[in-house]
CSV table of C-alpha atoms in Angstrom, one decimal:
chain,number,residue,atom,x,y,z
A,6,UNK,CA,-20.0,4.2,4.0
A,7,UNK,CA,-18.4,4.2,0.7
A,8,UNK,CA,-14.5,4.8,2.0
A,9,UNK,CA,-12.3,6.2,-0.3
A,10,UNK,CA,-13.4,6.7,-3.5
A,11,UNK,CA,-11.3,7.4,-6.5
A,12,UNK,CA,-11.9,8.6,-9.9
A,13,UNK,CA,-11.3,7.8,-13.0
A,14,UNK,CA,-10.4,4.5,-12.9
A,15,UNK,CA,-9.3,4.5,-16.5
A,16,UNK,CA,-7.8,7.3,-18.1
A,17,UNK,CA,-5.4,7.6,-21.6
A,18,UNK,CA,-3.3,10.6,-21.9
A,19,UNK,CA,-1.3,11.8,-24.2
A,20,UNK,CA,2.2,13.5,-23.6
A,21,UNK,CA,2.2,16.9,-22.0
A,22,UNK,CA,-1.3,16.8,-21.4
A,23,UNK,CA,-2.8,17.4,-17.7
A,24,UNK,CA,-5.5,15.7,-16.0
A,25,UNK,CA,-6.1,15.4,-12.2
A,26,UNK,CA,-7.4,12.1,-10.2
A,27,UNK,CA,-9.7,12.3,-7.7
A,28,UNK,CA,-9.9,11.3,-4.4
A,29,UNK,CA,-12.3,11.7,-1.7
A,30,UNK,CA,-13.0,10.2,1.6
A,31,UNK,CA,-16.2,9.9,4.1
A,32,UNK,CA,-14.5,8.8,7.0
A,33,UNK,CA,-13.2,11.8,8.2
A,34,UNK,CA,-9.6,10.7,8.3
A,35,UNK,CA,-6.9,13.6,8.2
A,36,UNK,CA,-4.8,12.0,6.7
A,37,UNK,CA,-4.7,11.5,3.1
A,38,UNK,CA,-2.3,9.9,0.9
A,39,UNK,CA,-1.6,9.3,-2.5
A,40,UNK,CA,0.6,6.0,-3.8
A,41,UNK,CA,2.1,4.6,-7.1
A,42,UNK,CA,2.1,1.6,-8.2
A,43,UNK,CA,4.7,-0.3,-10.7
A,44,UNK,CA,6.0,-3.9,-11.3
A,45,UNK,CA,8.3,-4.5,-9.2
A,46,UNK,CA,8.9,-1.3,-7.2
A,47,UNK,CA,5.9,-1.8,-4.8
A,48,UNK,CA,4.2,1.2,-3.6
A,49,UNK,CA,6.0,4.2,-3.8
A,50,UNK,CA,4.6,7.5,-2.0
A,51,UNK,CA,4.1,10.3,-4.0
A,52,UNK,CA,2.7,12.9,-1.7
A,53,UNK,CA,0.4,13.0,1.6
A,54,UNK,CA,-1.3,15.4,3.4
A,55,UNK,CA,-2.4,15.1,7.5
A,56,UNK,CA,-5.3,17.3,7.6
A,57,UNK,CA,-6.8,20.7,5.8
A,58,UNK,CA,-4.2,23.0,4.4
A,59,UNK,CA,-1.3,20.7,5.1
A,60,UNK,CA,0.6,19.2,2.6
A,61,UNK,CA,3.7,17.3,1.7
A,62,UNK,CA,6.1,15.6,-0.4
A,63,UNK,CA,6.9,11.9,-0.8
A,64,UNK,CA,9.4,9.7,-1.9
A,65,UNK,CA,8.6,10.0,-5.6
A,66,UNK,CA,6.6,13.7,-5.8
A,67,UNK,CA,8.1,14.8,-9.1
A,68,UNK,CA,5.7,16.0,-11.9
A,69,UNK,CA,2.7,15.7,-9.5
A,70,UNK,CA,1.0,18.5,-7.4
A,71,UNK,CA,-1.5,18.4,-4.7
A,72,UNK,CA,-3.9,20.2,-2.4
A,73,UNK,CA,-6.0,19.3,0.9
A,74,UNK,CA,-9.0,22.2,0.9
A,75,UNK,CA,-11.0,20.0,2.5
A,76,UNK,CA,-10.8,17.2,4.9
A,77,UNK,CA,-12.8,15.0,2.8
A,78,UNK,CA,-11.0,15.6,-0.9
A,79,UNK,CA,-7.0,15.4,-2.0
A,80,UNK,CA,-6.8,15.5,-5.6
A,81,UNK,CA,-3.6,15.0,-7.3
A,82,UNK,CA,-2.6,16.6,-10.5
A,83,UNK,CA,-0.7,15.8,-13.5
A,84,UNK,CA,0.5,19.4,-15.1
A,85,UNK,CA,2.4,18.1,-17.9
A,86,UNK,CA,1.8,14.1,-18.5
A,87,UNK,CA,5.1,11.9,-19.1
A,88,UNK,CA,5.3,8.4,-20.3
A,89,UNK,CA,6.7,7.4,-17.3
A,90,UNK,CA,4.0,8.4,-15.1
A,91,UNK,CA,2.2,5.8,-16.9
A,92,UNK,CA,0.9,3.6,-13.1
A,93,UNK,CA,-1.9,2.8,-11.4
A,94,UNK,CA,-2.3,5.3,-8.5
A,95,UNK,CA,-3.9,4.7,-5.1
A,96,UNK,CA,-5.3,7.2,-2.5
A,97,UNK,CA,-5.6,6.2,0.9
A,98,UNK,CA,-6.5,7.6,4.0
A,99,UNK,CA,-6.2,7.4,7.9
A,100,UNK,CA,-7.0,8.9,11.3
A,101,UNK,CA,-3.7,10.8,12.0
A,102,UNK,CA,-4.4,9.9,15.6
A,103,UNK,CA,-4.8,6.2,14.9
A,104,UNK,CA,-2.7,3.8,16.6
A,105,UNK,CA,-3.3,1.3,14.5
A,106,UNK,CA,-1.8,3.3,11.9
A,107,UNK,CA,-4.3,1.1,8.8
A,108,UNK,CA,-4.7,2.6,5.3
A,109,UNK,CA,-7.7,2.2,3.9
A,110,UNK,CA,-7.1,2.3,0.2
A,111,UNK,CA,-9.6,3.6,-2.4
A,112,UNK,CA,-9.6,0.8,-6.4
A,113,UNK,CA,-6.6,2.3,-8.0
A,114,UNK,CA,-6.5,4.7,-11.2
A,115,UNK,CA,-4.9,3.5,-14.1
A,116,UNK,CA,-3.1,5.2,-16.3
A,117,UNK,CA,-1.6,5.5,-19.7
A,118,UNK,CA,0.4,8.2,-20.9
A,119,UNK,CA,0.6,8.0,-24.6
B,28,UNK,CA,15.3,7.0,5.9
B,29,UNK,CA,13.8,3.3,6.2
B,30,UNK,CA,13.1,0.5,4.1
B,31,UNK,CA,11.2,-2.8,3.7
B,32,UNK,CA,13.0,-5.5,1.7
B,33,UNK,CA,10.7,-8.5,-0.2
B,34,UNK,CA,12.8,-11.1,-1.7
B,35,UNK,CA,10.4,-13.2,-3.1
B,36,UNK,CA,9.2,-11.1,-6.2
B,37,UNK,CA,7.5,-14.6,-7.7
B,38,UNK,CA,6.3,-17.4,-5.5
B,39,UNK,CA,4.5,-20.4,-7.4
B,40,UNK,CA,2.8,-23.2,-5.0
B,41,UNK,CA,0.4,-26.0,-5.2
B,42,UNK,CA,-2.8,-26.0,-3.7
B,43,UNK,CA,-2.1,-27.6,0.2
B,44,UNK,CA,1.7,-26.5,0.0
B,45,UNK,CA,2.7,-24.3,3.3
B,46,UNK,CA,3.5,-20.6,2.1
B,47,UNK,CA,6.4,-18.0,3.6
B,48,UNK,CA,6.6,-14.9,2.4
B,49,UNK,CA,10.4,-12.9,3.9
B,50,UNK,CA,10.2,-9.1,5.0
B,51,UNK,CA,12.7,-7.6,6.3
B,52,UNK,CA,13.1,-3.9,7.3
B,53,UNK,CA,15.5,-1.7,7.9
B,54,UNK,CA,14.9,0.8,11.4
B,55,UNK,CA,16.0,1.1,14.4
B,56,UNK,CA,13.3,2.3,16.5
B,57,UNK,CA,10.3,1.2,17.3
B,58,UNK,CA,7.9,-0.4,14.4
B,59,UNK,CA,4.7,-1.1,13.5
B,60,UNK,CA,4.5,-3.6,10.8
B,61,UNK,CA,1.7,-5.1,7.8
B,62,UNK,CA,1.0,-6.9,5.1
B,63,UNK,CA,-1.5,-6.4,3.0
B,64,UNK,CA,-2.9,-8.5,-0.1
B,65,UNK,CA,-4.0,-7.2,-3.3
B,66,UNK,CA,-6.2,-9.7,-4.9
B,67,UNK,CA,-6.3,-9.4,-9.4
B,68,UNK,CA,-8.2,-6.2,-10.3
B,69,UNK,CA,-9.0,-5.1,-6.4
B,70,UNK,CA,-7.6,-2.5,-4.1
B,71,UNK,CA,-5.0,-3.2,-1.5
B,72,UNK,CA,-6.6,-5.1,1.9
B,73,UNK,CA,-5.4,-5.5,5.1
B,74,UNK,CA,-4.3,-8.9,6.2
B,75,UNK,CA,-2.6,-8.2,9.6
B,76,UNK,CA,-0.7,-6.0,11.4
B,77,UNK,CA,1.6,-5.7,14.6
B,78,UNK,CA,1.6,-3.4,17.1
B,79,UNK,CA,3.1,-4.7,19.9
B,80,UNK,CA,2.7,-7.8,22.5
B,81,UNK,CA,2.5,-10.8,21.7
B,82,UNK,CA,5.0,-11.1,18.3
B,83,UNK,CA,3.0,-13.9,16.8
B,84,UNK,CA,0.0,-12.3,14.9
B,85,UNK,CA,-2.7,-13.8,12.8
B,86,UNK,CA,-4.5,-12.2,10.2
B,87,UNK,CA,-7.6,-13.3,8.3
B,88,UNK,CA,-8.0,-15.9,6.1
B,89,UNK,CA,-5.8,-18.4,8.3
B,90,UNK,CA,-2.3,-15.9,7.9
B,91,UNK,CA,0.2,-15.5,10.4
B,92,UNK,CA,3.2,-13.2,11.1
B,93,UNK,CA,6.2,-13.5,13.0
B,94,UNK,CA,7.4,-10.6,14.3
B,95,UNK,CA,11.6,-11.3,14.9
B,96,UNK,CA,13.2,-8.4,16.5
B,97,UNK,CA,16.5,-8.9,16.2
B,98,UNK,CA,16.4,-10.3,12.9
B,99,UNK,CA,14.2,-6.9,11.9
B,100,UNK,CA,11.9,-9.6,10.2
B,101,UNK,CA,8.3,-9.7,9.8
B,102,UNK,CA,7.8,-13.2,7.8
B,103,UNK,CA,4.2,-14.2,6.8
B,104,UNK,CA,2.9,-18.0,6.6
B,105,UNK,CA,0.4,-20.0,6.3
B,106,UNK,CA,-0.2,-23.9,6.6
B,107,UNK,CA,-2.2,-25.0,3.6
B,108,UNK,CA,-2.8,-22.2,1.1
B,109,UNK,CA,-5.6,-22.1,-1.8
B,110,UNK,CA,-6.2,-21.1,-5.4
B,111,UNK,CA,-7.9,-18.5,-3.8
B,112,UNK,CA,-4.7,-17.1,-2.2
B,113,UNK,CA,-3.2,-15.7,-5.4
B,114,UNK,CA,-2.9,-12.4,-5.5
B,115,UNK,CA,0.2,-9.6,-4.4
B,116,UNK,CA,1.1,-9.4,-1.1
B,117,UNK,CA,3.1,-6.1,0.5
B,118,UNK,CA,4.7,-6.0,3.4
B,119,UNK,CA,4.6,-2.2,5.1
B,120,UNK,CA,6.4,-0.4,8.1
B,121,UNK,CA,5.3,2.5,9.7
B,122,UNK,CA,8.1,5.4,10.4
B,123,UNK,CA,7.3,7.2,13.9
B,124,UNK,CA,7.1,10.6,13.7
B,125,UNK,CA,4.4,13.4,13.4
B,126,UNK,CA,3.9,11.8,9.5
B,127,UNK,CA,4.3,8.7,10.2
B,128,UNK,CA,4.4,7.2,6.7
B,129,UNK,CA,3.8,3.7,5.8
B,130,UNK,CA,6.4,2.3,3.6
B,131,UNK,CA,6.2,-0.8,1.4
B,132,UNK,CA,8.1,-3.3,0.0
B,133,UNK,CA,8.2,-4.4,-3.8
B,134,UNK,CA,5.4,-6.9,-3.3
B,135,UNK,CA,5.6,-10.5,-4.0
B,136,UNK,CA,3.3,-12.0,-6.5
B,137,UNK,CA,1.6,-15.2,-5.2
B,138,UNK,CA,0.3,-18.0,-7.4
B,139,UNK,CA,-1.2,-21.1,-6.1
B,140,UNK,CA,-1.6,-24.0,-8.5
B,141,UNK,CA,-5.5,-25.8,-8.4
């Protein structure tokens, strides 16, 4: 199984420019997440989604949007591209059911915003 | 709302040195708790994870975690660590709730000396 894959991994932008990352799943998890990541702030949660049709915000969902058509995709997209959304962004993904409650996290897209 | 505190942004050992890495969170109810590693370059990786039981976990790669209640503390060790041990390490909570969303700390950057 390939997990969660995300793509690009590398992408420049310049400002006000849009773009969306990809993200796409094979384990049939509802749930579907999207993090970002910055020196020293952690992971921050921008928005998640816990099945088909279903989404919502997350602690940092600002300038992003997303949508959940499918179990198996959650893109997230960058309407107008900042400077500060310059990060590296992880999807991850999880049975909504799961007591274990694991992420499984795709490599991380990196960013620049120019 | 809660909240996962890592004190340790920068921790800098020699090869053999014993490691502890603090977490502390802030919730009331009931928790499920992580830390995950993040090696240079890779995606985020589970390390270990408590549910409930027994309140001393171990992990892979010869970690542990100590799961203190009532000092809302979720500390991970281990004895002798490696060169191979360097990488970022994030200590997560889970939130209950229909969401459930897993909330991380800032990370603390681990580098072992050869």
């Amino acid at each position: 199984n390939a997990g969660v894959t995300q793509t690009p991994k590398f992408q420049v932008l310049k400002t006000g420019q849009s773009m969306t990352l990809q993200c796409a799943q094979d384990m049939n998890h509802e749930y579907m997440s999207w993090y970002r990541q910055d020196p020293g702030m952690g992971l921050r949660l921008i928005h998640y989604s816990v099945g088909a049709g279903i989404t919502d915000q997350g602690e940092v969902p600002n300038g992003y949007n997303v949508s959940r058509s499918t179990t198996e995709d959650f893109p997230l997209r960058l309407l107008s591209a900042a400077p500060s959304q310059t990060s590296v962004y992880f999807c991850a993904s999880r049975l909504a059911g799961s007591s274990t409650g694991e992420l499984f996290f795709g490599e991380g897209s990196r960013l620049t915003v120019l | 709302a809660q909240s996962v505190s890592q004190h340790n942004h920068h921790v800098i050992l020699s090869e053999a040195a014993s490691l502890e890495l603090g977490c502390n969170y802030s919730y009331g109810g009931t928790v499920n708790l992580f830390w995950y590693v993040q090696y240079p370059g890779q995606h985020l990786q589970l390390l270990l994870k408590y549910f409930s039981g027994d309140p001393l976990v171990k992990g892979i790669k010869g970690f542990e975690a100590e799961f203190i209640k009532s000092k809302f503390s979720f500390n991970l060790r281990k004895p002798s660590v490696q060169w191979s041990d360097t990488a970022e390490y994030f200590c997560g909570v889970l939130s209950s709730g229909s969401a459930r969303q897993l909330t991380f700390g800032s990370g603390t950057q681990l580098t072992v000396l050869p």
